[in-house]
mmCIF file with all atom_site columns, C-alpha atoms in Angstrom:
data_model
loop_
_atom_site.group_PDB
_atom_site.id
_atom_site.type_symbol
_atom_site.label_atom_id
_atom_site.label_alt_id
_atom_site.label_comp_id
_atom_site.label_asym_id
_atom_site.label_entity_id
_atom_site.label_seq_id
_atom_site.pdbx_PDB_ins_code
_atom_site.Cartn_x
_atom_site.Cartn_y
_atom_site.Cartn_z
_atom_site.occupancy
_atom_site.B_iso_or_equiv
_atom_site.pdbx_formal_charge
_atom_site.auth_seq_id
_atom_site.auth_comp_id
_atom_site.auth_asym_id
_atom_site.auth_atom_id
_atom_site.pdbx_PDB_model_num
ATOM 1  C CA . MET A 1 1  ? -4.280 -0.349  10.782 1.00 69.00 ? 63  MET A CA 1
ATOM 2  C CA . ALA A 1 2  ? -3.403 -1.988  7.389  1.00 79.00 ? 64  ALA A CA 1
ATOM 3  C CA . PRO A 1 3  ? 0.159  -1.356  6.175  1.00 83.00 ? 65  PRO A CA 1
ATOM 4  C CA . ARG A 1 4  ? -1.246 0.438   3.103  1.00 86.00 ? 66  ARG A CA 1
ATOM 5  C CA . LEU A 1 5  ? -3.285 2.895   5.158  1.00 91.00 ? 67  LEU A CA 1
ATOM 6  C CA . LYS A 1 6  ? -0.087 3.981   6.936  1.00 94.00 ? 68  LYS A CA 1
ATOM 7  C CA . PHE A 1 7  ? 1.015  5.970   3.818  1.00 92.00 ? 69  PHE A CA 1
ATOM 8  C CA . LEU A 1 8  ? -2.405 7.618   3.502  1.00 91.00 ? 70  LEU A CA 1
ATOM 9  C CA . GLU A 1 9  ? -2.125 8.662   7.126  1.00 95.00 ? 71  GLU A CA 1
ATOM 10 C CA . LEU A 1 10 ? 1.381  9.993   6.650  1.00 94.00 ? 72  LEU A CA 1
ATOM 11 C CA . ALA A 1 11 ? 0.184  12.051  3.725  1.00 94.00 ? 73  ALA A CA 1
ATOM 12 C CA . LYS A 1 12 ? -2.641 13.422  5.827  1.00 95.00 ? 74  LYS A CA 1
ATOM 13 C CA . ILE A 1 13 ? -0.202 14.448  8.592  1.00 96.00 ? 75  ILE A CA 1
ATOM 14 C CA . ALA A 1 14 ? 2.168  16.048  6.165  1.00 96.00 ? 76  ALA A CA 1
ATOM 15 C CA . ASN A 1 15 ? -0.756 17.897  4.523  1.00 96.00 ? 77  ASN A CA 1
ATOM 16 C CA . GLY A 1 16 ? -1.879 19.155  7.826  1.00 96.00 ? 78  GLY A CA 1
ATOM 17 C CA . ARG A 1 17 ? 1.620  20.472  8.623  1.00 97.00 ? 79  ARG A CA 1
ATOM 18 C CA . GLY A 1 18 ? 1.874  22.047  5.120  1.00 96.00 ? 80  GLY A CA 1
ATOM 19 C CA . THR A 1 19 ? 4.879  19.927  4.279  1.00 96.00 ? 81  THR A CA 1
ATOM 20 C CA . LEU A 1 20 ? 3.281  17.748  1.576  1.00 95.00 ? 82  LEU A CA 1
ATOM 21 C CA . THR A 1 21 ? 5.116  18.569  -1.528 1.00 95.00 ? 83  THR A CA 1
ATOM 22 C CA . ASP A 1 22 ? 4.431  16.992  -4.982 1.00 96.00 ? 84  ASP A CA 1
ATOM 23 C CA . THR A 1 23 ? 7.478  14.805  -4.619 1.00 96.00 ? 85  THR A CA 1
ATOM 24 C CA . LEU A 1 24 ? 6.498  13.604  -1.238 1.00 95.00 ? 86  LEU A CA 1
ATOM 25 C CA . LYS A 1 25 ? 2.926  12.949  -2.445 1.00 95.00 ? 87  LYS A CA 1
ATOM 26 C CA . ARG A 1 26 ? 4.175  10.821  -5.246 1.00 96.00 ? 88  ARG A CA 1
ATOM 27 C CA . VAL A 1 27 ? 6.438  8.828   -2.850 1.00 96.00 ? 89  VAL A CA 1
ATOM 28 C CA . TYR A 1 28 ? 3.437  8.089   -0.583 1.00 95.00 ? 90  TYR A CA 1
ATOM 29 C CA . LEU A 1 29 ? 1.315  7.217   -3.520 1.00 95.00 ? 91  LEU A CA 1
ATOM 30 C CA . LEU A 1 30 ? 3.828  4.818   -4.957 1.00 95.00 ? 92  LEU A CA 1
ATOM 31 C CA . ASN A 1 31 ? 4.380  3.183   -1.595 1.00 95.00 ? 93  ASN A CA 1
ATOM 32 C CA . TYR A 1 32 ? 0.615  2.827   -1.283 1.00 95.00 ? 94  TYR A CA 1
ATOM 33 C CA . VAL A 1 33 ? 0.342  1.242   -4.695 1.00 95.00 ? 95  VAL A CA 1
ATOM 34 C CA . ARG A 1 34 ? 3.152  -1.158  -3.847 1.00 95.00 ? 96  ARG A CA 1
ATOM 35 C CA . GLU A 1 35 ? 1.507  -2.312  -0.712 1.00 94.00 ? 97  GLU A CA 1
ATOM 36 C CA . VAL A 1 36 ? -1.885 -2.850  -2.404 1.00 94.00 ? 98  VAL A CA 1
ATOM 37 C CA . ARG A 1 37 ? -0.028 -4.949  -5.030 1.00 95.00 ? 99  ARG A CA 1
ATOM 38 C CA . LYS A 1 38 ? 1.595  -6.997  -2.319 1.00 94.00 ? 100 LYS A CA 1
ATOM 39 C CA . GLU A 1 39 ? -1.718 -7.625  -0.687 1.00 93.00 ? 101 GLU A CA 1
ATOM 40 C CA . LYS A 1 40 ? -3.260 -8.783  -4.006 1.00 94.00 ? 102 LYS A CA 1
ATOM 41 C CA . ALA A 1 41 ? -0.252 -11.102 -4.623 1.00 95.00 ? 103 ALA A CA 1
ATOM 42 C CA . ALA A 1 42 ? -0.591 -12.552 -1.237 1.00 93.00 ? 104 ALA A CA 1
ATOM 43 C CA . ALA A 1 43 ? -4.281 -13.257 -1.770 1.00 93.00 ? 105 ALA A CA 1
ATOM 44 C CA . ALA A 1 44 ? -3.597 -14.832 -5.136 1.00 93.00 ? 106 ALA A CA 1
ATOM 45 C CA . THR A 1 45 ? -0.797 -17.053 -3.654 1.00 94.00 ? 107 THR A CA 1
ATOM 46 C CA . ALA A 1 46 ? -3.147 -18.220 -0.818 1.00 91.00 ? 108 ALA A CA 1
ATOM 47 C CA . THR A 1 47 ? -5.907 -19.023 -3.417 1.00 90.00 ? 109 THR A CA 1
ATOM 48 C CA . ARG A 1 48 ? -3.459 -20.891 -5.619 1.00 90.00 ? 110 ARG A CA 1
ATOM 49 C CA . GLU A 1 49 ? -2.253 -22.924 -2.619 1.00 88.00 ? 111 GLU A CA 1
ATOM 50 C CA . ARG A 1 50 ? -5.690 -23.846 -1.717 1.00 88.00 ? 112 ARG A CA 1
ATOM 51 C CA . LEU A 1 51 ? -6.409 -25.113 -5.256 1.00 84.00 ? 113 LEU A CA 1
ATOM 52 C CA . PHE A 1 52 ? -3.360 -27.416 -5.121 1.00 84.00 ? 114 PHE A CA 1
ATOM 53 C CA . GLU A 1 53 ? -4.362 -28.814 -1.722 1.00 77.00 ? 115 GLU A CA 1
ATOM 54 C CA . ASN A 1 54 ? -7.224 -30.807 -3.170 1.00 63.00 ? 116 ASN A CA 1
#
């Protein structure tokens, strides 16, 4: 499972238990967004490194 999907799974579990508050939902969403940005930055860095190899 991708690290970003972990937060969606945690939100689903909390929702199933009835403990998903607005604050908790916001925290899971922000963590998800942070992970997506990290993945995009890693992909951009790898692309940039490949460009400089040539």
